[in-house]
mmCIF file of C-alpha atoms and ligand atoms in Angstrom:
data_model
loop_
_atom_site.group_PDB
_atom_site.id
_atom_site.type_symbol
_atom_site.label_atom_id
_atom_site.label_comp_id
_atom_site.label_asym_id
_atom_site.label_seq_id
_atom_site.Cartn_x
_atom_site.Cartn_y
_atom_site.Cartn_z
ATOM 1 C CA UNK A 181 19.492 -12.648 -19.294
ATOM 2 C CA UNK A 182 20.192 -11.624 -15.736
ATOM 3 C CA UNK A 183 17.432 -11.753 -13.158
ATOM 4 C CA UNK A 184 17.718 -9.390 -10.207
ATOM 5 C CA UNK A 185 15.635 -10.543 -7.250
ATOM 6 C CA UNK A 186 15.187 -8.425 -4.101
ATOM 7 C CA UNK A 187 14.316 -10.300 -0.922
ATOM 8 C CA UNK A 188 12.153 -7.922 1.002
ATOM 9 C CA UNK A 189 9.892 -7.681 4.010
ATOM 10 C CA UNK A 190 10.014 -4.809 6.470
ATOM 11 C CA UNK A 191 9.589 -7.277 9.295
ATOM 12 C CA UNK A 192 12.733 -8.722 10.780
ATOM 13 C CA UNK A 193 13.194 -12.388 11.477
ATOM 14 C CA UNK A 194 10.926 -13.682 8.710
ATOM 15 C CA UNK A 195 13.565 -15.586 6.748
ATOM 16 C CA UNK A 196 14.911 -13.085 4.215
ATOM 17 C CA UNK A 197 18.556 -13.850 4.883
ATOM 18 C CA UNK A 198 18.023 -17.584 5.312
ATOM 19 C CA UNK A 199 16.223 -17.629 1.973
ATOM 20 C CA UNK A 200 18.830 -15.448 0.247
ATOM 21 C CA UNK A 201 21.663 -17.725 1.355
ATOM 22 C CA UNK A 202 19.974 -21.013 0.535
ATOM 23 C CA UNK A 203 18.482 -19.790 -2.706
ATOM 24 C CA UNK A 204 21.958 -18.658 -3.756
ATOM 25 C CA UNK A 205 23.374 -22.066 -2.827
ATOM 26 C CA UNK A 206 20.579 -23.930 -4.620
ATOM 27 C CA UNK A 207 21.036 -21.892 -7.783
ATOM 28 C CA UNK A 208 24.783 -22.563 -7.710
ATOM 29 C CA UNK A 209 24.102 -26.278 -7.525
ATOM 30 C CA UNK A 210 22.186 -25.887 -10.741
ATOM 31 C CA UNK A 211 25.090 -24.198 -12.480
ATOM 32 C CA UNK A 212 23.724 -20.695 -12.243
ATOM 33 C CA UNK A 213 26.106 -17.796 -11.746
ATOM 34 C CA UNK A 214 25.070 -15.825 -8.657
ATOM 35 C CA UNK A 215 25.879 -12.463 -7.089
ATOM 36 C CA UNK A 216 24.557 -11.985 -3.553
ATOM 37 C CA UNK A 217 24.305 -8.364 -2.440
ATOM 38 C CA UNK A 218 24.056 -7.759 1.300
ATOM 39 C CA UNK A 219 22.241 -4.494 2.024
ATOM 40 C CA UNK A 220 21.550 -5.165 5.698
ATOM 41 C CA UNK A 221 23.847 -3.426 8.223
ATOM 42 C CA UNK A 222 23.548 -6.567 10.357
ATOM 43 C CA UNK A 223 25.571 -8.372 7.675
ATOM 44 C CA UNK A 224 24.004 -11.764 8.362
ATOM 45 C CA UNK A 225 24.116 -12.792 4.724
ATOM 46 C CA UNK A 226 27.794 -11.856 4.546
ATOM 47 C CA UNK A 227 28.783 -13.861 7.621
ATOM 48 C CA UNK A 228 26.338 -16.673 6.827
ATOM 49 C CA UNK A 229 28.083 -17.103 3.485
ATOM 50 C CA UNK A 230 31.303 -17.651 5.382
ATOM 51 C CA UNK A 231 32.889 -14.257 4.693
ATOM 52 C CA UNK A 232 35.050 -12.991 7.538
ATOM 53 C CA UNK A 233 35.669 -9.320 8.371
ATOM 54 C CA UNK A 234 39.313 -9.678 7.374
ATOM 55 C CA UNK A 235 38.355 -10.629 3.844
ATOM 56 C CA UNK A 236 36.284 -7.515 3.264
ATOM 57 C CA UNK A 237 38.066 -4.672 1.512
ATOM 58 C CA UNK A 238 35.113 -2.514 0.514
ATOM 59 C CA UNK A 239 31.443 -3.101 1.222
ATOM 60 C CA UNK A 240 27.982 -2.086 0.085
ATOM 61 C CA UNK A 241 28.261 1.143 2.108
ATOM 62 C CA UNK A 242 31.371 2.125 0.162
ATOM 63 C CA UNK A 243 29.538 1.398 -3.070
ATOM 64 C CA UNK A 244 26.376 3.348 -2.238
ATOM 65 C CA UNK A 245 27.809 6.255 -0.285
ATOM 66 C CA UNK A 246 31.486 6.613 -1.198
ATOM 67 C CA UNK A 247 30.993 5.868 -4.871
ATOM 68 C CA UNK A 248 33.319 2.857 -4.949
ATOM 69 C CA UNK A 249 32.953 0.556 -7.928
ATOM 70 C CA UNK A 250 30.949 -2.610 -7.222
ATOM 71 C CA UNK A 251 33.795 -4.549 -8.762
ATOM 72 C CA UNK A 252 36.262 -3.360 -6.135
ATOM 73 C CA UNK A 253 34.034 -4.610 -3.311
ATOM 74 C CA UNK A 254 32.970 -7.977 -4.688
ATOM 75 C CA UNK A 255 34.379 -11.052 -2.987
ATOM 76 C CA UNK A 256 34.719 -14.217 -4.994
ATOM 77 C CA UNK A 257 33.350 -16.824 -2.600
ATOM 78 C CA UNK A 258 33.307 -19.934 -4.788
ATOM 79 C CA UNK A 259 32.985 -20.943 -8.402
ATOM 80 C CA UNK A 260 30.106 -18.919 -9.837
ATOM 81 C CA UNK A 261 29.420 -17.295 -6.468
ATOM 82 C CA UNK A 262 30.270 -13.664 -5.730
ATOM 83 C CA UNK A 263 29.251 -11.529 -2.793
ATOM 84 C CA UNK A 264 28.986 -7.807 -2.279
ATOM 85 C CA UNK A 265 29.411 -7.784 1.510
ATOM 86 C CA UNK A 266 27.812 -5.461 4.001
ATOM 87 C CA UNK A 267 29.163 -3.702 7.048
ATOM 88 C CA UNK A 268 27.742 -2.073 10.165
ATOM 89 C CA UNK A 269 28.620 1.290 8.591
ATOM 90 C CA UNK A 270 25.608 0.736 6.391
ATOM 91 C CA UNK A 271 23.419 1.673 9.353
ATOM 92 C CA UNK A 272 24.310 5.300 8.649
ATOM 93 C CA UNK A 273 23.505 4.985 4.974
ATOM 94 C CA UNK A 274 19.771 5.590 5.393
ATOM 95 C CA UNK A 275 20.512 9.147 6.531
ATOM 96 C CA UNK A 276 23.423 9.790 4.219
ATOM 97 C CA UNK A 277 21.407 8.662 1.230
ATOM 98 C CA UNK A 278 18.802 11.364 1.855
ATOM 99 C CA UNK A 279 21.445 13.944 0.909
ATOM 100 C CA UNK A 280 22.152 12.343 -2.438
ATOM 101 C CA UNK A 281 20.703 13.187 -5.788
ATOM 102 C CA UNK A 282 18.872 10.271 -7.358
ATOM 103 C CA UNK A 283 19.043 8.633 -3.933
ATOM 104 C CA UNK A 284 16.697 5.772 -4.798
ATOM 105 C CA UNK A 285 18.524 4.655 -7.901
ATOM 106 C CA UNK A 286 22.149 4.526 -6.847
ATOM 107 C CA UNK A 287 22.277 0.733 -6.551
ATOM 108 C CA UNK A 288 20.567 0.296 -9.906
ATOM 109 C CA UNK A 289 23.142 2.535 -11.571
ATOM 110 C CA UNK A 290 26.066 0.923 -9.774
ATOM 111 C CA UNK A 291 25.206 -2.669 -10.698
ATOM 112 C CA UNK A 292 23.966 -1.947 -14.228
ATOM 113 C CA UNK A 293 27.099 -3.222 -15.944
ATOM 114 C CA UNK A 294 28.339 -5.699 -13.375
ATOM 115 C CA UNK A 295 25.071 -7.643 -13.148
ATOM 116 C CA UNK A 296 25.372 -8.850 -16.729
ATOM 117 C CA UNK A 297 28.002 -11.358 -15.628
ATOM 118 C CA UNK A 298 25.459 -13.301 -13.579
ATOM 119 C CA UNK A 299 22.342 -15.381 -14.111
ATOM 120 C CA UNK A 300 20.879 -14.257 -10.799
ATOM 121 C CA UNK A 301 21.555 -11.278 -8.551
ATOM 122 C CA UNK A 302 19.970 -11.686 -5.105
ATOM 123 C CA UNK A 303 19.638 -8.654 -2.829
ATOM 124 C CA UNK A 304 19.182 -9.239 0.899
ATOM 125 C CA UNK A 305 17.479 -6.298 2.584
ATOM 126 C CA UNK A 306 17.260 -4.780 6.046
ATOM 127 C CA UNK A 307 13.989 -5.081 7.973
ATOM 128 C CA UNK A 308 12.681 -1.646 6.990
ATOM 129 C CA UNK A 309 11.143 0.087 4.020
ATOM 130 C CA UNK A 310 13.751 2.847 3.985
ATOM 131 C CA UNK A 311 16.099 4.048 1.284
ATOM 132 C CA UNK A 312 18.185 0.873 1.286
ATOM 133 C CA UNK A 313 15.181 -1.310 0.509
ATOM 134 C CA UNK A 314 13.956 1.282 -1.995
ATOM 135 C CA UNK A 315 17.305 1.148 -3.757
ATOM 136 C CA UNK A 316 16.991 -2.580 -4.062
ATOM 137 C CA UNK A 317 13.383 -2.441 -5.306
ATOM 138 C CA UNK A 318 14.454 0.108 -7.924
ATOM 139 C CA UNK A 319 17.329 -2.104 -9.028
ATOM 140 C CA UNK A 320 15.315 -5.337 -9.071
ATOM 141 C CA UNK A 321 13.342 -7.167 -11.725
ATOM 142 C CA UNK A 322 11.255 -8.901 -9.079
ATOM 143 C CA UNK A 323 10.626 -9.164 -5.339
ATOM 144 C CA UNK A 324 10.650 -12.371 -3.349
ATOM 145 C CA UNK A 325 8.736 -11.910 -0.111
ATOM 146 C CA UNK A 326 9.350 -14.311 2.751
ATOM 147 C CA UNK A 327 6.415 -14.261 5.149
ATOM 148 C CA UNK A 328 6.507 -15.922 8.526
ATOM 149 C CA UNK A 329 3.440 -18.044 9.142
ATOM 150 C CA UNK A 330 2.160 -16.263 12.242
ATOM 151 C CA UNK A 331 -0.386 -13.657 13.311
ATOM 152 C CA UNK A 332 -0.309 -10.246 11.567
ATOM 153 C CA UNK A 333 1.438 -11.636 8.506
ATOM 154 C CA UNK A 334 -1.175 -10.108 6.211
ATOM 155 C CA UNK A 335 -0.944 -6.635 7.725
ATOM 156 C CA UNK A 336 2.737 -6.279 6.975
ATOM 157 C CA UNK A 337 2.206 -7.739 3.543
ATOM 158 C CA UNK A 338 -0.385 -5.087 2.625
ATOM 159 C CA UNK A 339 2.073 -2.330 3.535
ATOM 160 C CA UNK A 340 4.812 -3.926 1.473
ATOM 161 C CA UNK A 341 2.512 -4.319 -1.532
ATOM 162 C CA UNK A 342 1.717 -0.587 -1.318
ATOM 163 C CA UNK A 343 5.402 0.245 -1.407
ATOM 164 C CA UNK A 344 5.946 -2.093 -4.354
ATOM 165 C CA UNK A 345 3.129 -0.369 -6.239
ATOM 166 C CA UNK A 346 4.651 3.040 -5.501
ATOM 167 C CA UNK A 347 7.987 1.848 -6.840
ATOM 168 C CA UNK A 348 6.224 0.611 -9.970
ATOM 169 C CA UNK A 349 4.579 4.002 -10.470
ATOM 170 C CA UNK A 350 7.719 5.992 -9.770
ATOM 171 C CA UNK A 351 10.648 4.578 -11.622
ATOM 172 C CA UNK A 352 10.542 0.792 -11.945
ATOM 173 C CA UNK A 353 7.398 -0.055 -13.875
ATOM 174 C CA UNK A 354 8.657 -3.520 -14.787
ATOM 175 C CA UNK A 355 8.964 -4.717 -11.189
ATOM 176 C CA UNK A 356 7.084 -7.975 -10.596
ATOM 177 C CA UNK A 357 6.365 -10.212 -7.645
ATOM 178 C CA UNK A 358 8.707 -13.173 -7.901
ATOM 179 C CA UNK A 359 6.706 -14.924 -5.225
ATOM 180 C CA UNK A 360 5.477 -14.947 -1.652
ATOM 181 C CA UNK A 361 7.213 -17.603 0.394
ATOM 182 C CA UNK A 362 5.632 -18.868 3.592
ATOM 183 C CA UNK A 363 8.387 -19.581 6.110
ATOM 184 C CA UNK A 364 8.736 -21.298 9.473
ATOM 185 C CA UNK A 365 5.505 -23.164 8.957
ATOM 186 C CA UNK A 366 4.485 -25.700 11.593
ATOM 187 C CA UNK A 367 1.674 -28.195 12.006
ATOM 188 C CA UNK A 368 -0.235 -25.889 14.315
ATOM 189 C CA UNK A 369 -3.673 -24.603 13.455
ATOM 190 C CA UNK A 370 -2.573 -20.973 13.397
ATOM 191 C CA UNK A 371 0.281 -21.701 11.006
ATOM 192 C CA UNK A 372 -2.072 -23.503 8.614
ATOM 193 C CA UNK A 373 -4.622 -20.703 8.875
ATOM 194 C CA UNK A 374 -2.113 -17.987 8.042
ATOM 195 C CA UNK A 375 -0.782 -19.942 5.059
ATOM 196 C CA UNK A 376 -4.258 -20.457 3.666
ATOM 197 C CA UNK A 377 -5.191 -16.804 4.218
ATOM 198 C CA UNK A 378 -2.138 -15.570 2.367
ATOM 199 C CA UNK A 379 -2.863 -18.090 -0.404
ATOM 200 C CA UNK A 380 -6.419 -16.802 -0.595
ATOM 201 C CA UNK A 381 -5.384 -13.159 -0.924
ATOM 202 C CA UNK A 382 -2.370 -13.708 -3.157
ATOM 203 C CA UNK A 383 -3.178 -16.973 -4.880
ATOM 204 C CA UNK A 384 -1.249 -16.228 -8.063
ATOM 205 C CA UNK A 385 1.874 -15.156 -6.254
ATOM 206 C CA UNK A 386 2.219 -17.594 -3.365
ATOM 207 C CA UNK A 387 4.659 -20.435 -3.847
ATOM 208 C CA UNK A 388 3.299 -23.952 -3.546
ATOM 209 C CA UNK A 389 6.295 -24.881 -1.491
ATOM 210 C CA UNK A 390 6.439 -23.649 2.097
ATOM 211 C CA UNK A 391 9.552 -23.643 4.302
ATOM 212 C CA UNK A 392 9.007 -25.565 7.527
ATOM 213 C CA UNK A 393 10.467 -24.561 10.839
ATOM 214 C CA UNK A 394 13.701 -26.549 10.928
ATOM 215 C CA UNK A 395 16.489 -25.987 13.433
ATOM 216 C CA UNK A 396 19.107 -27.056 10.878
ATOM 217 C CA UNK A 397 18.368 -23.844 8.969
ATOM 218 C CA UNK A 398 19.366 -21.850 12.038
ATOM 219 C CA UNK A 399 22.572 -23.801 12.587
ATOM 220 C CA UNK A 400 23.946 -23.843 9.033
ATOM 221 C CA UNK A 401 25.005 -20.160 8.748
ATOM 222 C CA UNK A 402 27.159 -20.275 11.864
ATOM 223 C CA UNK A 403 29.302 -22.769 9.944
ATOM 224 C CA UNK A 404 29.254 -20.557 6.863
ATOM 225 C CA UNK A 405 27.393 -23.335 5.065
ATOM 226 C CA UNK A 406 24.196 -23.608 3.093
ATOM 227 C CA UNK A 407 21.542 -26.043 4.240
ATOM 228 C CA UNK A 408 22.491 -28.317 1.327
ATOM 229 C CA UNK A 409 26.041 -28.749 2.579
ATOM 230 C CA UNK A 410 25.182 -28.669 6.255
ATOM 231 C CA UNK A 411 22.158 -30.959 6.375
ATOM 232 C CA UNK A 412 21.270 -32.108 2.887
ATOM 233 C CA UNK A 413 18.551 -34.502 4.036
ATOM 234 C CA UNK A 414 16.792 -32.094 6.386
ATOM 235 C CA UNK A 415 13.255 -30.860 5.813
ATOM 236 C CA UNK A 416 14.715 -27.385 5.290
ATOM 237 C CA UNK A 417 17.006 -28.597 2.505
ATOM 238 C CA UNK A 418 14.151 -30.411 0.780
ATOM 239 C CA UNK A 419 11.929 -27.337 0.924
ATOM 240 C CA UNK A 420 14.587 -24.934 -0.336
ATOM 241 C CA UNK A 421 15.439 -27.369 -3.103
ATOM 242 C CA UNK A 422 11.818 -27.256 -4.240
ATOM 243 C CA UNK A 423 11.845 -23.471 -4.127
ATOM 244 C CA UNK A 424 14.940 -23.344 -6.309
ATOM 245 C CA UNK A 425 13.256 -25.666 -8.803
ATOM 246 C CA UNK A 426 10.131 -23.489 -8.888
ATOM 247 C CA UNK A 427 12.217 -20.367 -9.451
ATOM 248 C CA UNK A 428 14.360 -21.887 -12.179
ATOM 249 C CA UNK A 429 11.415 -23.328 -14.038
ATOM 250 C CA UNK A 430 9.483 -20.056 -13.814
ATOM 251 C CA UNK A 431 12.380 -17.981 -15.024
ATOM 252 C CA UNK A 432 13.375 -20.513 -17.635
ATOM 253 C CA UNK A 433 9.886 -20.302 -19.129
ATOM 254 C CA UNK A 434 10.003 -16.513 -19.166
ATOM 255 C CA UNK A 435 13.363 -16.433 -20.807
ATOM 256 C CA UNK A 436 12.706 -18.938 -23.573
HETATM 257 P P1 ADP B 64 15.422 -11.977 8.338
HETATM 258 O O1 ADP B 64 16.583 -11.923 7.413
HETATM 259 O O2 ADP B 64 14.116 -11.765 7.652
HETATM 260 O O3 ADP B 64 15.587 -11.069 9.514
HETATM 261 P P2 ADP B 64 16.443 -14.585 9.068
HETATM 262 O O4 ADP B 64 16.575 -15.336 7.808
HETATM 263 O O5 ADP B 64 17.688 -14.004 9.646
HETATM 264 O O6 ADP B 64 15.329 -13.456 8.915
HETATM 265 O O7 ADP B 64 15.745 -15.530 10.130
HETATM 266 C C1 ADP B 64 15.512 -15.107 11.457
HETATM 267 C C2 ADP B 64 15.895 -16.218 12.424
HETATM 268 O O8 ADP B 64 15.060 -17.338 12.213
HETATM 269 C C3 ADP B 64 17.317 -16.696 12.233
HETATM 270 O O9 ADP B 64 17.836 -17.075 13.470
HETATM 271 C C4 ADP B 64 17.165 -17.912 11.339
HETATM 272 O O10 ADP B 64 18.180 -18.855 11.531
HETATM 273 C C5 ADP B 64 15.825 -18.456 11.807
HETATM 274 N N1 ADP B 64 15.083 -19.136 10.727
HETATM 275 C C6 ADP B 64 14.821 -18.672 9.494
HETATM 276 N N2 ADP B 64 14.087 -19.551 8.794
HETATM 277 C C7 ADP B 64 13.875 -20.606 9.610
HETATM 278 C C8 ADP B 64 13.174 -21.860 9.492
HETATM 279 N N3 ADP B 64 12.521 -22.197 8.374
HETATM 280 N N4 ADP B 64 13.177 -22.694 10.559
HETATM 281 C C9 ADP B 64 13.813 -22.370 11.699
HETATM 282 N N5 ADP B 64 14.482 -21.235 11.873
HETATM 283 C C10 ADP B 64 14.516 -20.346 10.861
HETATM 284 MG MG1 MG B 65 18.230 -10.626 7.438
#
């Protein structure tokens, strides 16, 4: 069974891409077959995975807007690791999608067959609740929500939950919350307060593991490496390793 997980939060800089990249890497280390889809025009997941512009033939824009086959755009990055890269062209997709019939379900349709080859499909999203994110929520089985441990975290989360509920009512009733992941936590009082508030409001859905602020996580992508290869003994690597374990055990239970 394939699990399609959308990483979403309309706020930028909360750790979506960092989580997508390191979750992908952690799943690979546990012999899972992974497809990473980059739906953010900023293409940070694409470059962070070590894909250069020269390697890209077609991208997620070509798939969504120009009706290219997913297969033609996928880059084989490593054993068991494929990537559907993004491009800056995708910035125009929000507007171009509005002209399309079935505009919210194009990604779902396009990956329907291809996804079966993988254990996990991870979709990295732009920092907005526009048509790109909607496409990924429609195509997903679950949403993983990275939340930065700082003021106003709950406000953004309420808005996102509303959108998720709308998606459930209008076309993807099976969508679940994979989990809420507190990121960039520190030992400050405010960080601890925000974590405990989110846990209070979303106790069922919040991961036990939190991702600490760790500079190694910022450095790794510029080398095209995951945190496990770049700094395997860092606090970031330990935390992401725990997250991967939580996700595998949760999904293993569901699937057996
Ligand atoms: P998003 O995809 O939600 O915009 P990113 O994953 O790109 O967020 O993270 C935003 C910035 O914060 C990046 O520079 C990234 O390297 C950094 N970052 C993410 N998570 C952490 C962390 N746990 N500790 C330190 N820096 C982090
Ligand atoms: Mg990002």
